[in-house]
Coordinates of C-alpha atoms and ligand atoms in Angstrom, one line a residue:
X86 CA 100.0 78.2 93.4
X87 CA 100.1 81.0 91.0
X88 CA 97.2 83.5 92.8
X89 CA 98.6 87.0 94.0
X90 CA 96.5 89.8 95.2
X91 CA 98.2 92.9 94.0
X92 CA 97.9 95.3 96.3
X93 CA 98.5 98.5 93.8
X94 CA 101.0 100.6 95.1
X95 CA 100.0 103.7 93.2
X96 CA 100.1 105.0 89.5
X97 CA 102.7 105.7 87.4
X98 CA 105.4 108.2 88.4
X99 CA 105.1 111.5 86.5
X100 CA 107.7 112.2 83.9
X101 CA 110.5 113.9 86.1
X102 CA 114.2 115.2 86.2
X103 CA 116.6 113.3 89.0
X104 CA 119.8 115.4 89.5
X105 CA 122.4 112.8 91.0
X106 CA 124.8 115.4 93.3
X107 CA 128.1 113.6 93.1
X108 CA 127.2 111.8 90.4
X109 CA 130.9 110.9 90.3
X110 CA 131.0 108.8 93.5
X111 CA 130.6 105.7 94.7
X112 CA 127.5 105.4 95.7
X113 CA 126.3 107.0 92.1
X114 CA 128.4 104.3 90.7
X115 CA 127.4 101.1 92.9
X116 CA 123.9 101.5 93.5
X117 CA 121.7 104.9 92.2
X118 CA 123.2 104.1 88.1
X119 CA 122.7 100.5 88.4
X120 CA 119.1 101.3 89.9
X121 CA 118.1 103.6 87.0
X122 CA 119.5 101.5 84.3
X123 CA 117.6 98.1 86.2
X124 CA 114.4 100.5 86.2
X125 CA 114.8 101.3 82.7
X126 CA 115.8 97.7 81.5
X127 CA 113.1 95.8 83.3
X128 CA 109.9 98.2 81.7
X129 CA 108.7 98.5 85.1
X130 CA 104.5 99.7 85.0
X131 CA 104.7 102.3 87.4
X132 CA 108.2 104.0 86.4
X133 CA 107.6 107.5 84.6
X134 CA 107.0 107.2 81.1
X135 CA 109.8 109.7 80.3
X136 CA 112.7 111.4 82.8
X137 CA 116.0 112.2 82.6
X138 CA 119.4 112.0 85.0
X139 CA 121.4 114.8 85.4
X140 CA 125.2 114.2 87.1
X141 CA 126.2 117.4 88.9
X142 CA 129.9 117.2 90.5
X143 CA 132.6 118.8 90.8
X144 CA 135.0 117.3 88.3
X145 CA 134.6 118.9 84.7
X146 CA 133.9 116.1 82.5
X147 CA 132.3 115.8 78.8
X148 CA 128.5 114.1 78.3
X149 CA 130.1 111.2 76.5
X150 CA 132.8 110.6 79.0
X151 CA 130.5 110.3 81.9
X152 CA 128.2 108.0 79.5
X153 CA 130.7 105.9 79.5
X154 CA 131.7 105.6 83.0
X155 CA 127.8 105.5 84.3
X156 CA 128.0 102.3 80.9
X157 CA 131.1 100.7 83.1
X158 CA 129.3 101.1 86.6
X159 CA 126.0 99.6 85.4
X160 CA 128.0 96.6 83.6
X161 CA 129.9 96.0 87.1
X162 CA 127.3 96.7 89.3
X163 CA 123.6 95.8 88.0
X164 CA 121.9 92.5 88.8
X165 CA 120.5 92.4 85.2
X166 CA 122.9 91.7 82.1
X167 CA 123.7 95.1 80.3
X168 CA 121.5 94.8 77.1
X169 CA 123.0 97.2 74.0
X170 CA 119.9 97.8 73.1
X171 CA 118.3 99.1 76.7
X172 CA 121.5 100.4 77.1
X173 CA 121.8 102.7 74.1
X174 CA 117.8 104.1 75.5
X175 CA 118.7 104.6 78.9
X176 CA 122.3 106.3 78.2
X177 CA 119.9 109.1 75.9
X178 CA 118.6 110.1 79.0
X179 CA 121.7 110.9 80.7
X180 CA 123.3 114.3 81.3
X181 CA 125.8 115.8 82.8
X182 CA 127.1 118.9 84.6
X183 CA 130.3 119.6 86.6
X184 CA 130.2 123.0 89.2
X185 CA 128.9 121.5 92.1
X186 CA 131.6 123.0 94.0
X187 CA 131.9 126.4 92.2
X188 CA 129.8 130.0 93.2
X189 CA 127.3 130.1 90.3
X190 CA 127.3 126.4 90.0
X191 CA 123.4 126.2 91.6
X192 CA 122.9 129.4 88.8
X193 CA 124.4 126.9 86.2
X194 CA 122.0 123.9 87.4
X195 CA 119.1 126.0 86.5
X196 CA 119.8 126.9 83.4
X197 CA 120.7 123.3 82.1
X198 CA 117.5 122.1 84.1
X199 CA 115.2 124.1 82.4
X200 CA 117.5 123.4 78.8
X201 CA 117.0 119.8 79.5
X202 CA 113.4 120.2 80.2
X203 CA 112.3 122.0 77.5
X204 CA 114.4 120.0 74.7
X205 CA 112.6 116.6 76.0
X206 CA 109.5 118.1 77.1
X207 CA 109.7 117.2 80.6
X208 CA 107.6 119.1 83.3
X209 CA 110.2 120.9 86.0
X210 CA 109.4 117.9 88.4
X211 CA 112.8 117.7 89.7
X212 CA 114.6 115.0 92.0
X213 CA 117.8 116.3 94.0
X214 CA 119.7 113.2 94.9
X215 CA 122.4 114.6 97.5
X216 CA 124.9 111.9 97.4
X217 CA 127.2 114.3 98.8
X218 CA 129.6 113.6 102.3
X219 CA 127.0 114.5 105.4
X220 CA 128.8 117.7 106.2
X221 CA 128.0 119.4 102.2
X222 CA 124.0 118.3 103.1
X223 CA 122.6 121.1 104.6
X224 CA 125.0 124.0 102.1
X225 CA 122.9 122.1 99.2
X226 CA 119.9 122.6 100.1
X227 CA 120.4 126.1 101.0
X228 CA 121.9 126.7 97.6
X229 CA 119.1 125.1 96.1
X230 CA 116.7 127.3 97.4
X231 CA 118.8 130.2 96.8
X232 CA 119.0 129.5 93.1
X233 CA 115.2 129.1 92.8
X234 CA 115.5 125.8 92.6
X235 CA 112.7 124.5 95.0
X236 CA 109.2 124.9 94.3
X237 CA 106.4 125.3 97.0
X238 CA 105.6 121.9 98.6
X239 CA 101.7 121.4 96.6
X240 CA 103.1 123.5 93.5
X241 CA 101.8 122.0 90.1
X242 CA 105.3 120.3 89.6
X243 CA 106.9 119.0 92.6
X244 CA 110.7 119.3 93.9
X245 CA 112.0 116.2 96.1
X246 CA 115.8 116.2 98.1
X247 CA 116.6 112.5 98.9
X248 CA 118.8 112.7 101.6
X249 CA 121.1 109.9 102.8
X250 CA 122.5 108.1 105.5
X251 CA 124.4 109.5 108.1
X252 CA 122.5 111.8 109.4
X253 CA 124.4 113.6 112.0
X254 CA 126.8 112.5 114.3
X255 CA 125.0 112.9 117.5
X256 CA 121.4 113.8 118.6
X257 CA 122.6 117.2 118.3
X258 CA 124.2 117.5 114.7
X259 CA 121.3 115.0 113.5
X260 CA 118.7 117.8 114.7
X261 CA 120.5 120.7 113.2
X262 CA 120.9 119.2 109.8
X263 CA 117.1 118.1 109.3
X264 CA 116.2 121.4 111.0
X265 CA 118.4 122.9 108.0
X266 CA 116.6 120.8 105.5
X267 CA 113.2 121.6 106.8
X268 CA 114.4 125.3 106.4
X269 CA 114.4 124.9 102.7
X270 CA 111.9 122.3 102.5
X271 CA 108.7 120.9 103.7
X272 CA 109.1 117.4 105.1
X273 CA 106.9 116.5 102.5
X274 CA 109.6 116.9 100.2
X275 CA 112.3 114.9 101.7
X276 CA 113.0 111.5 101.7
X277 CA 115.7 109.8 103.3
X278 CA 117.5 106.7 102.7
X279 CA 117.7 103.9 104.7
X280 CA 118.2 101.6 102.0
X281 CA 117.4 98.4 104.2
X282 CA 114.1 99.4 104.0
X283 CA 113.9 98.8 100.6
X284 CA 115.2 95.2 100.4
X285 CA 112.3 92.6 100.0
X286 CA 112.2 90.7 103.1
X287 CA 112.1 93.8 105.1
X288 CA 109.4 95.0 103.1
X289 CA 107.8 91.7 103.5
X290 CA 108.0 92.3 107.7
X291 CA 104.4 94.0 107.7
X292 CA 103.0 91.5 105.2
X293 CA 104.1 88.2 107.2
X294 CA 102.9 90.1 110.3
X295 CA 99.4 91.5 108.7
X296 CA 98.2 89.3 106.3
X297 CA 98.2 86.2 108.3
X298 CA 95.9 85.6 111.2
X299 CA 98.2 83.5 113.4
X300 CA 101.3 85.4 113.6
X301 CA 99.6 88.7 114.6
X302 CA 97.6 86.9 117.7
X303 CA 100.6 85.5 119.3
X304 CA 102.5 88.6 118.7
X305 CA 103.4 90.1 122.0
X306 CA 104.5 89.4 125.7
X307 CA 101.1 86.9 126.0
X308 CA 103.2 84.3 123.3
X309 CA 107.0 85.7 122.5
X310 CA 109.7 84.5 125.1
X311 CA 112.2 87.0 123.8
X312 CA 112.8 88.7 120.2
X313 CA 116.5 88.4 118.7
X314 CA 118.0 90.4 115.7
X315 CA 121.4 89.7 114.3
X316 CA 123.0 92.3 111.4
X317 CA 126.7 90.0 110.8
X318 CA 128.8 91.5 108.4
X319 CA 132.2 89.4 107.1
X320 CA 133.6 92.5 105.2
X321 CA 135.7 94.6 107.8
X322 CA 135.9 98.1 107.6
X323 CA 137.8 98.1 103.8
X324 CA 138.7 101.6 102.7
X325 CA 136.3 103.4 104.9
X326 CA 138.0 104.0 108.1
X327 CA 137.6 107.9 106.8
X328 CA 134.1 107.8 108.0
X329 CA 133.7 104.7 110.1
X330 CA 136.1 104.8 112.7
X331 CA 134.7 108.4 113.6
X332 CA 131.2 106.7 113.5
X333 CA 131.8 102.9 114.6
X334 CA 128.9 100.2 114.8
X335 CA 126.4 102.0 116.8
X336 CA 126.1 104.9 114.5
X337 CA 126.4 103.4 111.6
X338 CA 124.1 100.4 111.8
X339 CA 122.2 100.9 115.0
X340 CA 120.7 104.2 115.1
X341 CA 119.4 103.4 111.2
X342 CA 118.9 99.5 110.0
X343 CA 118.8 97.9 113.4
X344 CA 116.4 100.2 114.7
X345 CA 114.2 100.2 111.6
X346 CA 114.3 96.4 111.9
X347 CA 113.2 96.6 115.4
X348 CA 110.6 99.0 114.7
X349 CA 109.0 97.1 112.0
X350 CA 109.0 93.6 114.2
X351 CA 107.1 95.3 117.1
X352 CA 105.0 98.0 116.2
X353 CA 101.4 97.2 116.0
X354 CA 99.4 97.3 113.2
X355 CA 98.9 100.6 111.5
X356 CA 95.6 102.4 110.7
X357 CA 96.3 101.9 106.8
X358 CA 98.7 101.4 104.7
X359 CA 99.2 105.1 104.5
X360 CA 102.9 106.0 104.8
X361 CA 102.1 108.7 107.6
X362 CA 100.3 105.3 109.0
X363 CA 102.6 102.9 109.1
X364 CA 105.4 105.5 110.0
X365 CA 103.6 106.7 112.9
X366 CA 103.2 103.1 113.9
X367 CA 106.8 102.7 113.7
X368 CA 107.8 105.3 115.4
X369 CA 105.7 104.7 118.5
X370 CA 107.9 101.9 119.1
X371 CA 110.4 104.1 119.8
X372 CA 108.9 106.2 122.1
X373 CA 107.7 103.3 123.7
X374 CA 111.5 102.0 124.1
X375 CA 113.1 101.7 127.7
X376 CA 115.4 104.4 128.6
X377 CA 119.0 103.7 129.2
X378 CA 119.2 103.5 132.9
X379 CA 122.4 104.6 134.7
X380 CA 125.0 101.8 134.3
X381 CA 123.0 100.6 131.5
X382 CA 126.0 100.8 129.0
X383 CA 127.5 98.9 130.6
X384 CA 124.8 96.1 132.5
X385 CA 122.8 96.1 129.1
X386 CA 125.4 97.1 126.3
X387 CA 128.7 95.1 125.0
X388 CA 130.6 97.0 122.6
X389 CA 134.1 95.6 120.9
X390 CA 136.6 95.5 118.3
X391 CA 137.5 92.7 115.8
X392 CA 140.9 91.3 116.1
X393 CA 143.0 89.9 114.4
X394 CA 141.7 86.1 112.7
X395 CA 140.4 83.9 109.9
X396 CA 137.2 84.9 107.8
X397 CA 136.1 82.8 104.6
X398 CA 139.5 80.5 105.1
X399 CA 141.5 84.3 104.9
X400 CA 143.4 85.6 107.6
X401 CA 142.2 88.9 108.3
X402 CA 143.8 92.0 110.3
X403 CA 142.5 93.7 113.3
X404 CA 140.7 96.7 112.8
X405 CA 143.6 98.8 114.6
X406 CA 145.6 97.4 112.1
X407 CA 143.5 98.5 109.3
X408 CA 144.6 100.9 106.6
X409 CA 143.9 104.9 107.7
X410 CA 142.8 103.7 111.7
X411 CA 144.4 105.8 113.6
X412 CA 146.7 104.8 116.2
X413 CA 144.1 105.9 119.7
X414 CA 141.1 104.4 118.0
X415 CA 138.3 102.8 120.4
X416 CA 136.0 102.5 117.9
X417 CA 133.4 99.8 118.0
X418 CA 132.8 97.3 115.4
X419 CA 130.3 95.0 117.0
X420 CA 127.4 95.9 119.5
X421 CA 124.9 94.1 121.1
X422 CA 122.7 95.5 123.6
X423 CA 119.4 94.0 125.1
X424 CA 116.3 96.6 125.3
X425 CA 112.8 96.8 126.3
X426 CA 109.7 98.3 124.6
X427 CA 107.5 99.5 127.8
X428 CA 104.1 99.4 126.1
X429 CA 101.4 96.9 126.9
X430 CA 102.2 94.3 123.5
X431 CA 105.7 93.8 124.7
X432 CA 105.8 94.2 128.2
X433 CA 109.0 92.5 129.7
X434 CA 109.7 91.0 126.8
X435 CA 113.5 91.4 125.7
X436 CA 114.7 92.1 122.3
X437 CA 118.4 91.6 122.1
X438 CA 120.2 93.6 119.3
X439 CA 123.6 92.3 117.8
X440 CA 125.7 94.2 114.8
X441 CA 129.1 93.3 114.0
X442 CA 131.7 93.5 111.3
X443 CA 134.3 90.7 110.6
X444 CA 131.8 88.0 111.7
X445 CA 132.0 84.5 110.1
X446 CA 129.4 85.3 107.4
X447 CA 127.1 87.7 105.9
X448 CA 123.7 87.6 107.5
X449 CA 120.9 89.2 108.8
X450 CA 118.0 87.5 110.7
X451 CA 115.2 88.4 112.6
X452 CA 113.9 85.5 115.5
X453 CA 111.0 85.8 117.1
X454 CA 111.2 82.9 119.6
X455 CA 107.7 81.4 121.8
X456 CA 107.4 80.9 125.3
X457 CA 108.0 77.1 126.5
X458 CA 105.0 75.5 126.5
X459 CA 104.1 74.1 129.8
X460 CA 105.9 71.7 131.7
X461 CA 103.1 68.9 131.7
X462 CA 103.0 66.5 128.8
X463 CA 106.1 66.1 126.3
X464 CA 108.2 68.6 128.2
X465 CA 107.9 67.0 131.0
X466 CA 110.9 65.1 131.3
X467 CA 113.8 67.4 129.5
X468 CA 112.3 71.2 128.7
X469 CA 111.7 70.9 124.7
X470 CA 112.9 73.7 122.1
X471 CA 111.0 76.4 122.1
X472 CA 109.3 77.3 118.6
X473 CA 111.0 79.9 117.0
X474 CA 109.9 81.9 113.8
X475 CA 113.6 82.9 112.0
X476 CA 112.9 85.8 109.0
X477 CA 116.2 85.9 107.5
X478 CA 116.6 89.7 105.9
X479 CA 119.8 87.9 103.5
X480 CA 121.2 86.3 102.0
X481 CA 119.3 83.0 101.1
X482 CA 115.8 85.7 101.5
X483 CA 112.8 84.0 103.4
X484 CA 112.1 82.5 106.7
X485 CA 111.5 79.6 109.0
X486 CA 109.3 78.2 111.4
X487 CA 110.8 75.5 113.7
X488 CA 108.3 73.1 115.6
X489 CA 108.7 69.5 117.4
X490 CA 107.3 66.7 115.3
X491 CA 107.3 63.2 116.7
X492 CA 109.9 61.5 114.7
X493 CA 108.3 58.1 113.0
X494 CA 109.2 55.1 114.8
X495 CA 107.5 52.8 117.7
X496 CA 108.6 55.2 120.5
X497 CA 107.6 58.5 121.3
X498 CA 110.6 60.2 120.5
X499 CA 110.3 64.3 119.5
X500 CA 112.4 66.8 117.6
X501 CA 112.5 69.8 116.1
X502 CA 111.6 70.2 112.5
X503 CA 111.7 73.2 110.4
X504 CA 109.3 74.4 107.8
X505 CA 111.3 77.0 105.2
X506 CA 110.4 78.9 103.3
X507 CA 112.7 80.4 100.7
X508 CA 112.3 83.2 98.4
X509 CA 114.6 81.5 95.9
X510 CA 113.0 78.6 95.4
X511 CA 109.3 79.8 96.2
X512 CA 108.8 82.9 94.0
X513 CA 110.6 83.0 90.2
X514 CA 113.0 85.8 89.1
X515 CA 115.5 88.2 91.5
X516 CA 114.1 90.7 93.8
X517 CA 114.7 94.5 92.9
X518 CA 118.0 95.9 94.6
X519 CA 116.7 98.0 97.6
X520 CA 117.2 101.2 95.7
X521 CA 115.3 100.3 92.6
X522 CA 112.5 100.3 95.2
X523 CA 113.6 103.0 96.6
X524 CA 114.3 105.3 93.6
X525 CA 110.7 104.3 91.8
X526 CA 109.1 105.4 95.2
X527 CA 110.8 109.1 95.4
X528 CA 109.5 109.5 91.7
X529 CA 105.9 108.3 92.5
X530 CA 106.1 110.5 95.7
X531 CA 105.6 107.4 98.0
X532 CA 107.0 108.0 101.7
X533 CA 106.2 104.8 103.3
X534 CA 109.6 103.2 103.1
X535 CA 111.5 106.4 104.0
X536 CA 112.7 108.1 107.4
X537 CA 110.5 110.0 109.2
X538 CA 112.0 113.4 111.2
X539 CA 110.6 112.1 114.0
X540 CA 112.0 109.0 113.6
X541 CA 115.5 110.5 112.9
X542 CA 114.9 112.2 116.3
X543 CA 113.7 109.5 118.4
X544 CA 116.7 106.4 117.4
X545 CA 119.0 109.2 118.1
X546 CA 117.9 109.9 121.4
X547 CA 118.1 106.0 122.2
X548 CA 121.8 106.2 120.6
X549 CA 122.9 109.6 122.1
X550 CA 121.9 107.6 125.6
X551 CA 124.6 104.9 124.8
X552 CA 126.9 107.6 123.6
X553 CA 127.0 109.8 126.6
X554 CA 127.5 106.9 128.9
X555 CA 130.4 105.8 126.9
X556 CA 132.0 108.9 126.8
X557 CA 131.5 109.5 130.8
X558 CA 132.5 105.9 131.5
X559 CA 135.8 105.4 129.9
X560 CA 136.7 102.3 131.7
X561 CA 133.7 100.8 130.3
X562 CA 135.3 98.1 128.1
X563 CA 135.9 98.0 124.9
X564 CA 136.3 94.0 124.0
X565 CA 137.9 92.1 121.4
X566 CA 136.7 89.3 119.4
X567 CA 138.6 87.4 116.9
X568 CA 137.9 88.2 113.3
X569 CA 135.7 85.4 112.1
X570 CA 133.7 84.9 115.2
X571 CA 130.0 86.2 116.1
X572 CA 131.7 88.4 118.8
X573 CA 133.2 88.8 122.1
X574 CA 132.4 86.4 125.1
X575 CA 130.8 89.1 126.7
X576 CA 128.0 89.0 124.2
X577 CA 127.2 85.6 124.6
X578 CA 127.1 86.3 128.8
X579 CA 124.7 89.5 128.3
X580 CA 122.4 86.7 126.6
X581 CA 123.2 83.8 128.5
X582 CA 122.3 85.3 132.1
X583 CA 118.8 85.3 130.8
X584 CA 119.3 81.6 130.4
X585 CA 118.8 82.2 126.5
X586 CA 121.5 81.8 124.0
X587 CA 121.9 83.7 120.0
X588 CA 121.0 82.6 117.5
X589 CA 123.5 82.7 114.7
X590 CA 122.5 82.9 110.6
Ligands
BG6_789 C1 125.6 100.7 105.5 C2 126.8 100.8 106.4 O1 124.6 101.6 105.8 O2 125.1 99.4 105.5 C3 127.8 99.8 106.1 O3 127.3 102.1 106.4 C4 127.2 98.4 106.0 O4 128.9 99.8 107.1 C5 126.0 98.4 105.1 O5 128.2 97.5 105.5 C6 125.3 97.1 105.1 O6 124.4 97.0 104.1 P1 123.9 95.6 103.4 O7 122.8 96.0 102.5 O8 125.1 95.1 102.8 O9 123.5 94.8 104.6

């Protein structure tokens, strides 16, 4: 079936400047290049008819040369083929400009802007991309403002900061750098980055949950048994230990994705499809979500540590054993935790929350599992499988509905059946990376699938909770699980008291 009902997202993006800070790192290189060029090379409606990319780092570095490199990075790192002739286009627009790190460097940034603008007639609608380390956040954005560099939020030609993940460290650090950015600009302005709101599946959350009429009725504590999310990741830490073993697995995928993913599952249905709408929607959920209670870090949270083991048929170190972990680490690399959301949709229904690295595979689901139905007819006997809805965020995009069919044959015999959907095989051609999404929607001024301040505020309080306990509660355990499995035993007993068991991608 070939009908769609396009729901316009909005007009094209105005032509525009974006001003990649660090242009030279690896985020640049892996995802925002890539992006651009993917942008470019796919002719997409809504991008701006005209814009350019600035790099501004620290390393001096000719036009040409960082051409090149940003010509390697796209090659490695876009989903689409490099094409010469796209290529040899989309390279045109790129600039570059090293003194990020140097006193007048901010001075310097104005004066190639407004070079820049006027040779390709662009409008000074400019886009700061600050894909910077956390702690320069906040000295950017000052410096920004102190060259004359941001315009009045509702000026003629806009200024946008896209800020990304981690934001702070803790409920307090997270508060003082977005009450620095609000300093210098209007939260109109800013948009930050969680990227997993950009993939398609999570974007496809509200429209599985809102544009079909049977999912929506049985949403809530009336229908759903217990809600279960899994984020498994089979990389281990890699080269990061810099910044994850300061952060571990609650910071870094809890207080952001998970929550977002929890967020989007149980909030009810927004107003419109206004991003001040749908984010307010969101965030309700998280006011709405259970307090730790005293013990609770313990009673309703596992943490642990991978060990040593075997992923993909590789042995694979322990984390402590990692390159640059240091020695006293008790960093986390797995959490699960089960929560509640006290409003009246989801009343006493848990949602169980599960995050680890150097799990057996890469994947993300989302299962919404039904109550039993009533022990009368078919379950009489032997208590059937309950029906379960499985959205699986990646890989192999899409979701699955399981239900009990009676299995041909002269007796009555029953079993569970599962009708799948997959994005590979239903819908033709590869989804947009995340950021593509993402970087179209900072130019077209969209802030639907970006963080909220309150949002930033609220999933830190639930985090800091966790956090405190842990640090007051030493002999709180930190668990091991062998690399290559879905975590420690204590996980499966947090979920198994309940008499339920995970579900595993
Ligand atoms: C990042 C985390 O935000 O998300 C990483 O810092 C994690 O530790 C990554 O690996 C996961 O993203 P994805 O898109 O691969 O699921």
């Amino acid at each position: 079936m070939n009908d769609f009902i396009q729901i316009s997202k909005a007009q094209a993006a105005p032509p525009c400047t974006v001003v990649i800070f660090g242009a030279s790192g690896d985020l640049a290189r892996r995802k925002l290049i890539p992006a651009l060029y993917n942008l470019h090379a796919c002719g997409q409606e809504i991008a701006p008819r005209d814009y350019a990319v600035l790099g501004f780092a620290r390393r001096a570095m000719a036009v040409e040369e960082f051409r090149e490199s940003a010509r390697e990075a796209a090659a490695r790192f876009s989903r689409l083929e490099l094409n010469h002739d796209r290529w040899r286009e989309f390279s045109a627009r790129l600039d570059y400009l090293a003194g990020l790190d140097q006193p007048d460097g901010f001075h310097k940034l104005k004066t190639r802007l407004e070079q820049l603008e006027a040779a390709r007639g662009l409008p000074p609608n400019r886009i700061y991309y600050l894909s910077v380390p956390p702690e320069a956040v906040p000295e950017c954005a000052e410096r920004l403002a102190e060259a004359g560099l941001v315009a009045r939020p509702g000026a003629a030609n806009f200024t946008r900061l896209v800020v990304e993940k981690p934001i702070g460290t803790d409920l307090e650090s997270a508060l003082k750098i977005d009450g620095a950015l609000r300093q210098y600009f209007d939260e109109s302005q800013i948009f930050r980055i969680d990227h997993y709101l950009g993939k398609e599946t999570v974007q496809n959350l509200m429209v599985l949950r809102f544009a079909n009429s049977i999912f929506e009725r049985m949403w809530g504590a009336r229908n759903v048994d217990h809600v279960q999310i899994t984020v498994a990741e089979s990389e281990g830490v890699g080269t990061r230990a810099m910044y994850y073993d300061p952060a571990g697995a609650l910071r870094d995928m809890v207080q952001n994705h998970m929550l977002q993913l929890l967020a989007l599952i149980a909030m009810d249905p927004p107003v419109s499809l206004d991003a001040d709408a749908i984010r307010d929607a969101k965030i309700n959920v998280l006011r709405a979500l259970r307090p730790l209670p005293p013990g609770g870090a313990n009673a309703l949270v596992v943490r642990a540590r991978y060990g040593a083991g075997m992923v993909d048929g590789e042995t694979a170190r322990a984390y402590a054993q990692e390159q640059g972990i240091p020695a006293a680490s008790r960093t986390e690399t797995f959490v699960a935790l089960k929560a509640y959301i006290d409003n009246w949709r989801w009343s006493g229904v848990p949602f169980y929350l599960r995050t680890g690295k150097r799990m057996p595979a890469r994947g993300s689901i989302i299962c919404v599992q039904f109550k039993d139905v009533p022990r009368i007819l078919f379950n009489r006997e032997r208590k059937l499988p309950p029906n379960a809805l499985t959205i699986r965020i990646q890989p192999d995009e899409g979701f699955s509905f399981e239900v009990l069919a009676k299995q041909p044959g002269l007796d009555i015999a029953i079993r569970p059946v599962r009708m799948n959907l997959r994005y590979e095989s239903e819908f033709s051609g590869p989804s947009p990376d995340a950021y593509e999404r993402l970087l179209l929607d900072v130019m077209i001024g969209d802030h639907t699938l970006f963080v909220s301040s309150t949002f930033v505020e609220k999933s830190w309080e639930f985090v800091q909770s966790i956090l405190d306990q842990w640090s007051a509660n030493p002999e709180i355990p930190l668990y091991e699980y062998a690399a290559g499995s879905y975590g420690p035993e204590a996980a499966e007993r947090l979920i198994a008291q309940d008499g339920r068991v995970w579900l595993n991608p």
